[in-house]
Amino acid sequence: MKEKLTRWLSGLSGNVNKAKRQLSSTDQPREKGKIRLQNPIRSVGVMLFLLFFISIVAMVVFAGVLSTNISKSIITDKVSTASEETIIQASDKLDYFLESLENSTVQIMSDDVIAENLNKYRDKTLTAYDKLQAGSAVNTRLKNYVMSNSKIADVNIVPIAIDSDSYKSNTSMKDSVYQSAWLEEIKKGDGKAVWLPTLKAGYRD
């Protein structure tokens, strides 16, 4: 009886030791698994996610840059077109303005009242009173042209020579005017309109 109990206890202890050895052998890989963690970047799912994310970001950036360049190009074209149209309109208005002034000069030169009284003024047989009346008629006619056109500031008749008996609308005009370069240009124009640059002091002094 005692021998059977001893055998049974020895067999039980052997099974326990065997079970311990099995548990220790199964726990060792788990411990190793816990210590050696896998890099999450090497995961297939994470790599696919990063690939899609980077692709989407790249497409968004490319679309943004492309749309910005297209917008800049469109704005530049619009501004260029608007500026060109503004310049053309301003040029057309300036041409119309200058043409209207040229027409006014032609109208003044062909005015019968002015032409008749200028001829009277040069008549040496005319009395001083009649000469004054002729000059006044010319001056009044010139003022009518100025009043009827807001674009004209003043109109003056200047004789081509200082010793001329022709009518002079501005009696305060200096003699140095007759030696000026602009008057020589007007003489060379031979009755045609001559455009002169603006001067701060004007052309009458």
GROMACS .gro file of C-alpha atoms in nm:
model
  205
    1MET     CA    1   0.000   0.000   0.000
    2LYS     CA    2   0.278   0.231   0.095
    3GLU     CA    3   0.465   0.150  -0.226
    4LYS     CA    4   0.157   0.227  -0.440
    5LEU     CA    5   0.115   0.563  -0.265
    6THR     CA    6   0.482   0.645  -0.316
    7ARG     CA    7   0.458   0.560  -0.688
    8TRP     CA    8   0.144   0.765  -0.726
    9LEU     CA    9   0.305   1.071  -0.559
   10SER     CA   10   0.620   1.034  -0.765
   11GLY     CA   11   0.416   1.011  -1.084
   12LEU     CA   12   0.212   1.317  -0.981
   13SER     CA   13   0.526   1.519  -0.915
   14GLY     CA   14   0.664   1.411  -1.250
   15ASN     CA   15   0.351   1.528  -1.427
   16VAL     CA   16   0.369   1.859  -1.245
   17ASN     CA   17   0.731   1.910  -1.343
   18LYS     CA   18   0.646   1.820  -1.703
   19ALA     CA   19   0.361   2.070  -1.702
   20LYS     CA   20   0.592   2.337  -1.563
   21ARG     CA   21   0.844   2.270  -1.835
   22GLN     CA   22   0.572   2.300  -2.101
   23LEU     CA   23   0.444   2.625  -1.953
   24SER     CA   24   0.793   2.771  -1.937
   25SER     CA   25   0.855   2.670  -2.297
   26THR     CA   26   0.529   2.833  -2.416
   27ASP     CA   27   0.578   3.151  -2.211
   28GLN     CA   28   0.926   3.220  -2.347
   29PRO     CA   29   0.814   3.306  -2.703
   30ARG     CA   30   0.538   3.524  -2.564
   31GLU     CA   31   0.790   3.718  -2.361
   32LYS     CA   32   1.008   3.750  -2.664
   33GLY     CA   33   0.704   3.863  -2.867
   34LYS     CA   34   0.630   4.130  -2.615
   35ILE     CA   35   0.986   4.263  -2.616
   36ARG     CA   36   1.040   4.261  -2.996
   37LEU     CA   37   0.758   4.477  -3.132
   38GLN     CA   38   0.704   4.504  -3.509
   39ASN     CA   39   0.763   4.846  -3.682
   40PRO     CA   40   0.414   4.981  -3.774
   41ILE     CA   41   0.553   5.158  -4.086
   42ARG     CA   42   0.634   4.819  -4.236
   43SER     CA   43   0.269   4.724  -4.214
   44VAL     CA   44   0.099   4.687  -4.553
   45GLY     CA   45  -0.209   4.880  -4.439
   46VAL     CA   46  -0.006   5.172  -4.310
   47MET     CA   47   0.200   5.188  -4.631
   48LEU     CA   48  -0.114   5.190  -4.846
   49PHE     CA   49  -0.262   5.465  -4.630
   50LEU     CA   50   0.057   5.675  -4.665
   51LEU     CA   51   0.063   5.613  -5.041
   52PHE     CA   52  -0.296   5.730  -5.087
   53PHE     CA   53  -0.245   6.026  -4.854
   54ILE     CA   54   0.071   6.146  -5.031
   55SER     CA   55  -0.096   6.099  -5.372
   56ILE     CA   56  -0.399   6.305  -5.266
   57VAL     CA   57  -0.182   6.582  -5.119
   58ALA     CA   58   0.032   6.590  -5.435
   59MET     CA   59  -0.276   6.617  -5.659
   60VAL     CA   60  -0.426   6.892  -5.443
   61VAL     CA   61  -0.100   7.089  -5.449
   62PHE     CA   62  -0.064   7.044  -5.826
   63ALA     CA   63  -0.425   7.150  -5.888
   64GLY     CA   64  -0.378   7.454  -5.663
   65VAL     CA   65  -0.059   7.566  -5.836
   66LEU     CA   66  -0.213   7.508  -6.180
   67SER     CA   67  -0.531   7.701  -6.096
   68THR     CA   68  -0.325   7.986  -5.950
   69ASN     CA   69  -0.115   8.015  -6.265
   70ILE     CA   70  -0.425   8.002  -6.485
   71SER     CA   71  -0.594   8.269  -6.271
   72LYS     CA   72  -0.288   8.494  -6.290
   73SER     CA   73  -0.274   8.450  -6.667
   74ILE     CA   74  -0.644   8.532  -6.704
   75ILE     CA   75  -0.617   8.840  -6.479
   76THR     CA   76  -0.310   8.961  -6.669
   77ASP     CA   77  -0.490   8.921  -7.002
   78LYS     CA   78  -0.797   9.100  -6.870
   79VAL     CA   79  -0.590   9.390  -6.734
   80SER     CA   80  -0.392   9.414  -7.058
   81THR     CA   81  -0.711   9.414  -7.264
   82ALA     CA   82  -0.875   9.676  -7.041
   83SER     CA   83  -0.563   9.897  -7.051
   84GLU     CA   84  -0.543   9.866  -7.428
   85GLU     CA   85  -0.910   9.958  -7.466
   86THR     CA   86  -0.865  10.256  -7.232
   87ILE     CA   87  -0.565  10.379  -7.431
   88ILE     CA   88  -0.755  10.338  -7.760
   89GLN     CA   89  -1.057  10.527  -7.624
   90ALA     CA   90  -0.834  10.805  -7.488
   91SER     CA   91  -0.652  10.825  -7.821
   92ASP     CA   92  -0.981  10.845  -8.011
   93LYS     CA   93  -1.105  11.122  -7.780
   94LEU     CA   94  -0.779  11.312  -7.820
   95ASP     CA   95  -0.793  11.277  -8.198
   96TYR     CA   96  -1.152  11.402  -8.197
   97PHE     CA   97  -1.056  11.695  -7.972
   98LEU     CA   98  -0.762  11.799  -8.191
   99GLU     CA   99  -0.967  11.758  -8.505
  100SER     CA  100  -1.239  11.983  -8.363
  101LEU     CA  101  -0.979  12.250  -8.290
  102GLU     CA  102  -0.843  12.228  -8.644
  103ASN     CA  103  -1.197  12.264  -8.777
  104SER     CA  104  -1.239  12.572  -8.558
  105THR     CA  105  -0.926  12.732  -8.704
  106VAL     CA  106  -1.049  12.664  -9.056
  107GLN     CA  107  -1.387  12.812  -8.964
  108ILE     CA  108  -1.222  13.125  -8.823
  109MET     CA  109  -1.001  13.174  -9.130
  110SER     CA  110  -1.297  13.134  -9.363
  111ASP     CA  111  -1.524  13.363  -9.161
  112ASP     CA  112  -1.649  13.639  -9.392
  113VAL     CA  113  -1.690  13.897  -9.116
  114ILE     CA  114  -1.335  13.849  -8.993
  115ALA     CA  115  -1.188  13.846  -9.345
  116GLU     CA  116  -1.378  14.162  -9.447
  117ASN     CA  117  -1.279  14.362  -9.138
  118LEU     CA  118  -0.915  14.247  -9.156
  119ASN     CA  119  -0.898  14.382  -9.510
  120LYS     CA  120  -1.056  14.711  -9.395
  121TYR     CA  121  -0.805  14.739  -9.113
  122ARG     CA  122  -0.514  14.729  -9.362
  123ASP     CA  123  -0.666  15.005  -9.575
  124LYS     CA  124  -0.443  15.309  -9.525
  125THR     CA  125  -0.717  15.546  -9.643
  126LEU     CA  126  -0.943  15.436  -9.359
  127THR     CA  127  -1.002  15.683  -9.076
  128ALA     CA  128  -0.886  15.602  -8.724
  129TYR     CA  129  -1.247  15.559  -8.610
  130ASP     CA  130  -1.332  15.319  -8.895
  131LYS     CA  131  -1.010  15.128  -8.827
  132LEU     CA  132  -1.107  15.099  -8.463
  133GLN     CA  133  -1.451  14.976  -8.561
  134ALA     CA  134  -1.303  14.712  -8.793
  135GLY     CA  135  -1.068  14.589  -8.521
  136SER     CA  136  -1.353  14.578  -8.270
  137ALA     CA  137  -1.563  14.371  -8.512
  138VAL     CA  138  -1.282  14.119  -8.551
  139ASN     CA  139  -1.227  14.103  -8.175
  140THR     CA  140  -1.597  14.052  -8.108
  141ARG     CA  141  -1.613  13.774  -8.366
  142LEU     CA  142  -1.314  13.598  -8.209
  143LYS     CA  143  -1.472  13.619  -7.864
  144ASN     CA  144  -1.787  13.458  -8.002
  145TYR     CA  145  -1.582  13.158  -8.112
  146VAL     CA  146  -1.423  13.132  -7.768
  147MET     CA  147  -1.760  13.158  -7.592
  148SER     CA  148  -1.920  12.897  -7.816
  149ASN     CA  149  -1.645  12.639  -7.757
  150SER     CA  150  -1.547  12.556  -7.399
  151LYS     CA  151  -1.234  12.378  -7.522
  152ILE     CA  152  -1.087  12.706  -7.652
  153ALA     CA  153  -0.932  12.934  -7.389
  154ASP     CA  154  -0.843  13.224  -7.617
  155VAL     CA  155  -0.790  13.317  -7.983
  156ASN     CA  156  -0.533  13.570  -8.102
  157ILE     CA  157  -0.437  13.705  -8.442
  158VAL     CA  158  -0.064  13.773  -8.479
  159PRO     CA  159   0.078  13.954  -8.785
  160ILE     CA  160   0.361  13.774  -8.961
  161ALA     CA  161   0.587  14.082  -8.936
  162ILE     CA  162   0.646  14.335  -8.659
  163ASP     CA  163   0.609  14.638  -8.892
  164SER     CA  164   0.293  14.505  -9.053
  165ASP     CA  165  -0.022  14.719  -9.068
  166SER     CA  166  -0.234  14.407  -9.013
  167TYR     CA  167  -0.465  14.373  -8.718
  168LYS     CA  168  -0.314  14.243  -8.392
  169SER     CA  169  -0.562  14.113  -8.136
  170ASN     CA  170  -0.317  14.138  -7.846
  171THR     CA  171  -0.159  14.482  -7.834
  172SER     CA  172   0.058  14.391  -7.532
  173MET     CA  173   0.248  14.124  -7.728
  174LYS     CA  174   0.624  14.174  -7.706
  175ASP     CA  175   0.838  14.229  -8.013
  176SER     CA  176   1.050  13.925  -7.921
  177VAL     CA  177   0.763  13.705  -8.035
  178TYR     CA  178   0.847  13.781  -8.398
  179GLN     CA  179   1.194  13.631  -8.354
  180SER     CA  180   1.064  13.317  -8.183
  181ALA     CA  181   1.107  12.971  -8.331
  182TRP     CA  182   0.739  12.880  -8.299
  183LEU     CA  183   0.632  13.172  -8.519
  184GLU     CA  184   0.878  13.058  -8.785
  185GLU     CA  185   0.720  12.711  -8.772
  186ILE     CA  186   0.378  12.865  -8.825
  187LYS     CA  187   0.506  13.059  -9.128
  188LYS     CA  188   0.645  12.738  -9.275
  189GLY     CA  189   0.304  12.576  -9.227
  190ASP     CA  190   0.166  12.805  -9.500
  191GLY     CA  191  -0.185  12.825  -9.360
  192LYS     CA  192  -0.201  12.470  -9.224
  193ALA     CA  193  -0.258  12.394  -8.857
  194VAL     CA  194   0.068  12.371  -8.661
  195TRP     CA  195   0.067  12.208  -8.318
  196LEU     CA  196   0.304  12.358  -8.062
  197PRO     CA  197   0.405  12.222  -7.720
  198THR     CA  198   0.263  12.391  -7.413
  199LEU     CA  199   0.468  12.660  -7.240
  200LYS     CA  200   0.437  12.770  -6.880
  201ALA     CA  201   0.444  13.138  -6.974
  202GLY     CA  202   0.242  13.090  -7.290
  203TYR     CA  203   0.316  13.225  -7.640
  204ARG     CA  204   0.200  13.582  -7.614
  205ASP     CA  205   0.494  13.715  -7.409
   0.00000   0.00000   0.00000
